[in-house]
Coordinates of C-alpha atoms and ligand atoms in Angstrom, one line a residue:
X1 CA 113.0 85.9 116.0
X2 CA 111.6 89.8 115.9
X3 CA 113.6 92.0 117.7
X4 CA 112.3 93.2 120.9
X5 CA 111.1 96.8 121.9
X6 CA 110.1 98.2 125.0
X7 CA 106.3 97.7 126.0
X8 CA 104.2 100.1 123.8
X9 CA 104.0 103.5 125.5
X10 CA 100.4 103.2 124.8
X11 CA 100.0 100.6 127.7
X12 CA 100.9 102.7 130.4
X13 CA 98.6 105.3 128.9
X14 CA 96.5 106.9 132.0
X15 CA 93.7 106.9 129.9
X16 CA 94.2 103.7 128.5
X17 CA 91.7 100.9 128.9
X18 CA 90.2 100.5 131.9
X19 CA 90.8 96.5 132.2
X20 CA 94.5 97.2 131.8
X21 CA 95.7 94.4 133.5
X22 CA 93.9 91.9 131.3
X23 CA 95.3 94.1 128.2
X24 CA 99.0 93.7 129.6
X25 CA 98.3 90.0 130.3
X26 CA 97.4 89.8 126.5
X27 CA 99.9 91.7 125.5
X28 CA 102.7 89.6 126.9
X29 CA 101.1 86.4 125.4
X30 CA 101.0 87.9 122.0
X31 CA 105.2 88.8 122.3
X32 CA 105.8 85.3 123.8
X33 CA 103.2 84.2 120.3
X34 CA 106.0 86.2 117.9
X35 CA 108.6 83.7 119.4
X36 CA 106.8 80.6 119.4
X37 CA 105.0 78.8 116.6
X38 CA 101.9 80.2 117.7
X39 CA 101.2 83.0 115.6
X40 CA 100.1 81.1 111.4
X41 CA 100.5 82.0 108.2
X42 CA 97.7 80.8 106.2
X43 CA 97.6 81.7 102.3
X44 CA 94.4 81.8 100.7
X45 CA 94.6 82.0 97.0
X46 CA 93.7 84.6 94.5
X47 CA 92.6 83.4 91.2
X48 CA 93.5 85.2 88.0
X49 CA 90.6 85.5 85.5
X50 CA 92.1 87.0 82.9
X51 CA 95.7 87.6 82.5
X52 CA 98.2 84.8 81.9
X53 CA 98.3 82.8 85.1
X54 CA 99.6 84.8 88.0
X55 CA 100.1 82.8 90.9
X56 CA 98.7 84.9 94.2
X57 CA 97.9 84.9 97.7
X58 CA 96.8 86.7 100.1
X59 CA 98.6 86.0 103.9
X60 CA 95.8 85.7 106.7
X61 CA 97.3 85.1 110.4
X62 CA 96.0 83.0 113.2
X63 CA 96.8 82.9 116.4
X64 CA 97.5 78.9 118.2
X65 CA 97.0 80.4 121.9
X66 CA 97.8 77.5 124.0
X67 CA 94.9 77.6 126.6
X68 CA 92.3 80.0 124.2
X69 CA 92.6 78.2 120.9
X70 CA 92.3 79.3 117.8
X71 CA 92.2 83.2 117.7
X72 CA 91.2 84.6 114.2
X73 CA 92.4 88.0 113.5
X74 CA 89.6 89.8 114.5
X75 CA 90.2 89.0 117.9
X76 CA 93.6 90.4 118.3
X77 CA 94.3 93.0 115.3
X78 CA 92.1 95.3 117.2
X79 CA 94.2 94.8 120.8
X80 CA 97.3 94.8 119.0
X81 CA 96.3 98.3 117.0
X82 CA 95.1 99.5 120.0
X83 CA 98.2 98.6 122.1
X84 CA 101.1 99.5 119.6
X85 CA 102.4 96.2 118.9
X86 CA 100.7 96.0 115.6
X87 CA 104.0 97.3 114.2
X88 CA 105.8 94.4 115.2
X89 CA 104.0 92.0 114.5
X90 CA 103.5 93.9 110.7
X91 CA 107.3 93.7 111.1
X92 CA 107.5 89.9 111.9
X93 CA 104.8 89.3 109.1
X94 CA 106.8 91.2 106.5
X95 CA 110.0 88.9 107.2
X96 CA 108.1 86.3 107.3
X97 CA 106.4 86.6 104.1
X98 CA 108.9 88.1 102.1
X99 CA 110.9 85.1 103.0
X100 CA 108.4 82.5 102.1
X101 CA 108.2 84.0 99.0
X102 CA 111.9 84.5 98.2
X103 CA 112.3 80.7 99.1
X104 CA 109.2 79.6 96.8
X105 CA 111.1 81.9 93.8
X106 CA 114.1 80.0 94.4
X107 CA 112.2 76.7 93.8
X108 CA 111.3 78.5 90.8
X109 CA 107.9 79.3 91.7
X110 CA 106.9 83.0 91.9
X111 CA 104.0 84.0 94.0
X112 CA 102.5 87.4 94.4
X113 CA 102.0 87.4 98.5
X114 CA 99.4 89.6 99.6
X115 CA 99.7 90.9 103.4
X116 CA 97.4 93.1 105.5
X117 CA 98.7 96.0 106.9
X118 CA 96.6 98.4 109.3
X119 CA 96.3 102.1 109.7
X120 CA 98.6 101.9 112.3
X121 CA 101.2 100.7 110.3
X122 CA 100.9 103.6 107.3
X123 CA 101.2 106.4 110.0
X124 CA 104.9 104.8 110.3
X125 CA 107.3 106.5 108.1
X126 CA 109.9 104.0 108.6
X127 CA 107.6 101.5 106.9
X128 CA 108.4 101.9 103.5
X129 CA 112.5 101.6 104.5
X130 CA 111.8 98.2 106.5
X131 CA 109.9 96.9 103.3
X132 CA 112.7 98.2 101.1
X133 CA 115.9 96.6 103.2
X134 CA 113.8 93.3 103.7
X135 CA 113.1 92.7 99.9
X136 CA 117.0 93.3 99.6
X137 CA 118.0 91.2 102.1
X138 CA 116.0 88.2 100.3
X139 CA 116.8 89.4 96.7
X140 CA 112.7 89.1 96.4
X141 CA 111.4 91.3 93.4
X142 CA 109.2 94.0 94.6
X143 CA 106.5 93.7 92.2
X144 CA 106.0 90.4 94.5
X145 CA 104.8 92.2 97.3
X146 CA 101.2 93.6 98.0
X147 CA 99.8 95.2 100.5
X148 CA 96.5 95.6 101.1
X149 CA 95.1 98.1 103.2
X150 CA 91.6 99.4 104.5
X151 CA 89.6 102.1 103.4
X152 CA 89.2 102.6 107.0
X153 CA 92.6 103.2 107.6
X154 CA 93.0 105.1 104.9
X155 CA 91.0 108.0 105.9
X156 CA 92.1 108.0 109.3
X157 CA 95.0 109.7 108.6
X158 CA 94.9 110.6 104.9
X159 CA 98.2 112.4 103.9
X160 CA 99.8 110.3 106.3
X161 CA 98.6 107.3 104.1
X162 CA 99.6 108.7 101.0
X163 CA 103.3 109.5 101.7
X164 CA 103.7 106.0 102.9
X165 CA 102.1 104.6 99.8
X166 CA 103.4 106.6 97.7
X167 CA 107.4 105.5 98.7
X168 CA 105.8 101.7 98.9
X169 CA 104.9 102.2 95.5
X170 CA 108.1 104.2 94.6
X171 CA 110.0 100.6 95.7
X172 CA 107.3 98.4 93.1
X173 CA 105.5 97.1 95.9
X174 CA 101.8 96.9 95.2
X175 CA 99.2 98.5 96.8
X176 CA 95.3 97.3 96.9
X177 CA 92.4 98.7 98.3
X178 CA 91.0 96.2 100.8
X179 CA 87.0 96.2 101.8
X180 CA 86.5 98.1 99.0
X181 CA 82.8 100.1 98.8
X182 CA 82.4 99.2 102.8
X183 CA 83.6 102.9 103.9
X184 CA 82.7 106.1 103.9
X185 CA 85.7 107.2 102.0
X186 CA 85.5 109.0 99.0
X187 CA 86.5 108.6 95.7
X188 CA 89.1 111.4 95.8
X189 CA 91.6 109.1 97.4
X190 CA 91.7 107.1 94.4
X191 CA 93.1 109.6 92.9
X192 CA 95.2 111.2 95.5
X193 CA 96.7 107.7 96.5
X194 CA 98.9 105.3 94.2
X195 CA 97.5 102.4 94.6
X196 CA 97.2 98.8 92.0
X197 CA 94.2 97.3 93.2
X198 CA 90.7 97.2 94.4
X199 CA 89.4 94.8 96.2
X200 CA 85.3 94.7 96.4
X201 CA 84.1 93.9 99.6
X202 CA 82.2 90.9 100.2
X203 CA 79.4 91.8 101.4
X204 CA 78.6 92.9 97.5
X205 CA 79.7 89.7 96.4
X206 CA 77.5 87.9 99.0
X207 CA 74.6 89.9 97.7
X208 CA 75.1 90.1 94.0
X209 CA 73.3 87.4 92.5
X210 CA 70.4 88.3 94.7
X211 CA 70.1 91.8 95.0
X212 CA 70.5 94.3 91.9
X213 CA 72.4 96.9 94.3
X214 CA 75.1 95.2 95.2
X215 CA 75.2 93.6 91.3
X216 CA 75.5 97.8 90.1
X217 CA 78.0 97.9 92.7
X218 CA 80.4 95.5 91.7
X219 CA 79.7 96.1 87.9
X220 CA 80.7 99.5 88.5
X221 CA 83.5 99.2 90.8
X222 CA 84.7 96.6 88.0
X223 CA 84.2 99.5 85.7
X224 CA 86.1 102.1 87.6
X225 CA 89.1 100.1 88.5
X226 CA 89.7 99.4 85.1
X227 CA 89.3 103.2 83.6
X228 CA 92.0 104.3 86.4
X229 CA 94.1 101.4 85.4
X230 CA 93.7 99.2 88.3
X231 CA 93.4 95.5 88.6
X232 CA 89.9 94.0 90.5
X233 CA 89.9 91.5 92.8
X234 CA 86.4 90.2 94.0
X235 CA 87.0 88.3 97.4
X236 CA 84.5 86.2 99.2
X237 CA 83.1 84.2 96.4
X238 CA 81.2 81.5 97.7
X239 CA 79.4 80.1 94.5
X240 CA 79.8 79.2 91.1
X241 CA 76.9 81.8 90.1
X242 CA 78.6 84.6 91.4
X243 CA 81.8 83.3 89.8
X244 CA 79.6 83.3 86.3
X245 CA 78.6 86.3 87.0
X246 CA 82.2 88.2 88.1
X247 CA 83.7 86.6 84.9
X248 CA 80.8 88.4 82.9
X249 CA 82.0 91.7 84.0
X250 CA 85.8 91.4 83.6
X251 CA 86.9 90.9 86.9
X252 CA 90.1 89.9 87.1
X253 CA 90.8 88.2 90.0
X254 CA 89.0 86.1 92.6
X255 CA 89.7 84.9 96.0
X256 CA 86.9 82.6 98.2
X257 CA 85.8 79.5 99.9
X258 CA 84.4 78.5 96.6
X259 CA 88.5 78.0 96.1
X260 CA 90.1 78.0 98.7
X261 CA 89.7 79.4 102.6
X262 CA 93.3 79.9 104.0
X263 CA 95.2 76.9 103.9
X264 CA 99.1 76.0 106.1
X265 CA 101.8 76.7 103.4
X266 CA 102.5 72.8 102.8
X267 CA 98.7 73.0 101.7
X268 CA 98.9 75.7 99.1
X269 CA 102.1 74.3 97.8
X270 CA 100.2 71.4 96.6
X271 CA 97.4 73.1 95.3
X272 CA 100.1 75.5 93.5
X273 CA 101.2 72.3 91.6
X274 CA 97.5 71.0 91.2
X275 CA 96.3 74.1 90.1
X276 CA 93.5 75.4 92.5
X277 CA 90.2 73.3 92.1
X278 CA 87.0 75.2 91.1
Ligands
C2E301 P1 90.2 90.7 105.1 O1 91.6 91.2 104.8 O2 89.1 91.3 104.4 O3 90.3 89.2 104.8 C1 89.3 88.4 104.3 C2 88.6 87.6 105.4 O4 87.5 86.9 104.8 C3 89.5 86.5 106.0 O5 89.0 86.4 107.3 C4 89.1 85.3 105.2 O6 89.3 84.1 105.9 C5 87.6 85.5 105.0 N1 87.2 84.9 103.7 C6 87.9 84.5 102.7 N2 87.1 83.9 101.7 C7 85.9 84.0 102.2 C8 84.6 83.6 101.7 O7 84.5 83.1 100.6 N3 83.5 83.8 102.5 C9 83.6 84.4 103.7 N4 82.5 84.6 104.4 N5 84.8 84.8 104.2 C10 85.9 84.6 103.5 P2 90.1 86.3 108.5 O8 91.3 85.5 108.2 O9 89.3 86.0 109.8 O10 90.6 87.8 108.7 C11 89.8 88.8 109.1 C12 90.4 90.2 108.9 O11 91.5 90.3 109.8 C13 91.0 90.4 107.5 O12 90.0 90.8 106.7 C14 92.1 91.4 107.8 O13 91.5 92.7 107.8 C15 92.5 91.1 109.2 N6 93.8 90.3 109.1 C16 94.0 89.0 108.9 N7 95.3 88.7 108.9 C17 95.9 89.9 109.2 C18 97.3 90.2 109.4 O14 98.2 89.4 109.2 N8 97.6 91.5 109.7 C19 96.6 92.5 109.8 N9 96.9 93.7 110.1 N10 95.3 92.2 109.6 C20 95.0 90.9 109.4
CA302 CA1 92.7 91.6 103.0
CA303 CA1 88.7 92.3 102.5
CA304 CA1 87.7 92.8 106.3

């Protein structure tokens, strides 16, 4: 189980939310959720297109809330950014995952596991020591671990973000570029920050068999990645024309429903020794 901290400061915050007592409410559900089985790990794949098979997923997390249902990310990342807590449950993921994926390499299997972290989480200097004792703890290979962070939160607190990512990436930990195009970031950061991977948004992908924008887009963004030495993941492919069309401009990964949405682990294990279908 994750260790326990005080309530986040942030809570008791005078100028905090004004429906504070719902927040606190939600907030103690979501601790109880780190020490129950309601808080999933789903694994959606990501499909190599060009290099020798690398087996990959990305981690997405639901939340099983007893009397609410299924919660999708969406719906709590914001609270739990907002409240603090996002850097235990980042904590709790991490140990999670990196264990998952130190048991799978065991079994002789190595997956790349992908995990979202949020801006809250790269303003944290301890991050990249947590990351570092928890690979060593499970003997799991860095080069393993990816995490993929916002535009959004990069810019929010930009030298912040690169000092963080920069030790991450000191470790071999990867580092992509999530939502890729969908900010108003600048290219600068490319350059400023160490990073692995982009990740193009999928709203371009949704568009670019339709509309020649978002096509130029992803061409280009296909284009820059690989001048700066990064590998391009497209996510959201839905269709096999878009798929056509991605493999026509050297991208070199892919991750969508036209593979796979999320699936529980005992899923992906099998489509791991199926091979993914599509
Ligand atoms: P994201 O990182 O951009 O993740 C991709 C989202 O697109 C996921 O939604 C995924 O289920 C969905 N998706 C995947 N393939 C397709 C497709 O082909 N078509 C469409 N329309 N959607 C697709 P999800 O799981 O609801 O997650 C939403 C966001 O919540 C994520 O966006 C990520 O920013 C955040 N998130 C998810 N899990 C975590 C987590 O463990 N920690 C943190 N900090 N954030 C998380
Ligand atoms: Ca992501
Ligand atoms: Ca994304
Ligand atoms: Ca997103």
């Amino acid at each position: 189980a994750a260790k326990r901290q005080g309530v986040p400061s942030s809570v008791y915050d005078p100028g905090f939310d004004t429906s504070r007592e719902h927040h606190l409410s939600l907030l103690s559900e979501l601790r109880n959720a780190l020490d129950r089985p309601e808080l999933r790990l789903l694994y959606q794949p990501k499909i190599s297109l060009r290099e020798a098979p690398v087996v990959a997923a990305e981690v997405l997390m639901r939340w099983e809330h007893p009397t609410r249902g299924l919660v999708t990310p969406d719906d709590f990342i914001p609270f739990a950014e907002k409240t603090g807590f996002i850097r235990e449950m980042t904590q709790w993921l991490l140990q999670r995952a990196i264990r998952q994926a130190a048991v799978w390499r065991r079994q002789g299997r190595e997956v790349e596991l992908s995990i979202n972290i949020s801006a809250r989480d790269l303003i944290d200097q301890q991050l990249p020591q947590r990351i570092a004792s928890l690979l060593t703890l499970e003997s799991l290979p860095p080069r393993l671990l990816c995490l993929e962070v916002t535009e959004s939160a990069l810019i929010e607190d930009p030298d912040r973000a690169a000092d963080t990512l920069q030790a991450v990436r000191k470790l071999g930990v990867q580092v992509a570029v999530d939502d890729y195009g969908s900010g108003f970031s600048s290219l600068t950061y490319l350059k400023r920050l160490s990073v692995t991977e982009l990740k193009i948004d999928k709203s371009f992908v949704a568009g670019m068999t339709s509309n020649a924008h978002d096509s130029a887009i992803v061409r280009s963004t296909i284009e820059l990645g690989h001048s700066l030495g990064l590998s391009v993941t497209a996510e959201g492919v839905e269709t096999e024309d878009q798929l056509t069309l991605l493999e026509q401009m050297g991208c070199d990964k892919v991750q969508g429903f036209l593979f796979s949405p999320g699936v529980s682990r005992e899923r992906f294990e099998a489509t791991m020794t199926s091979g993914p279908a599509g």
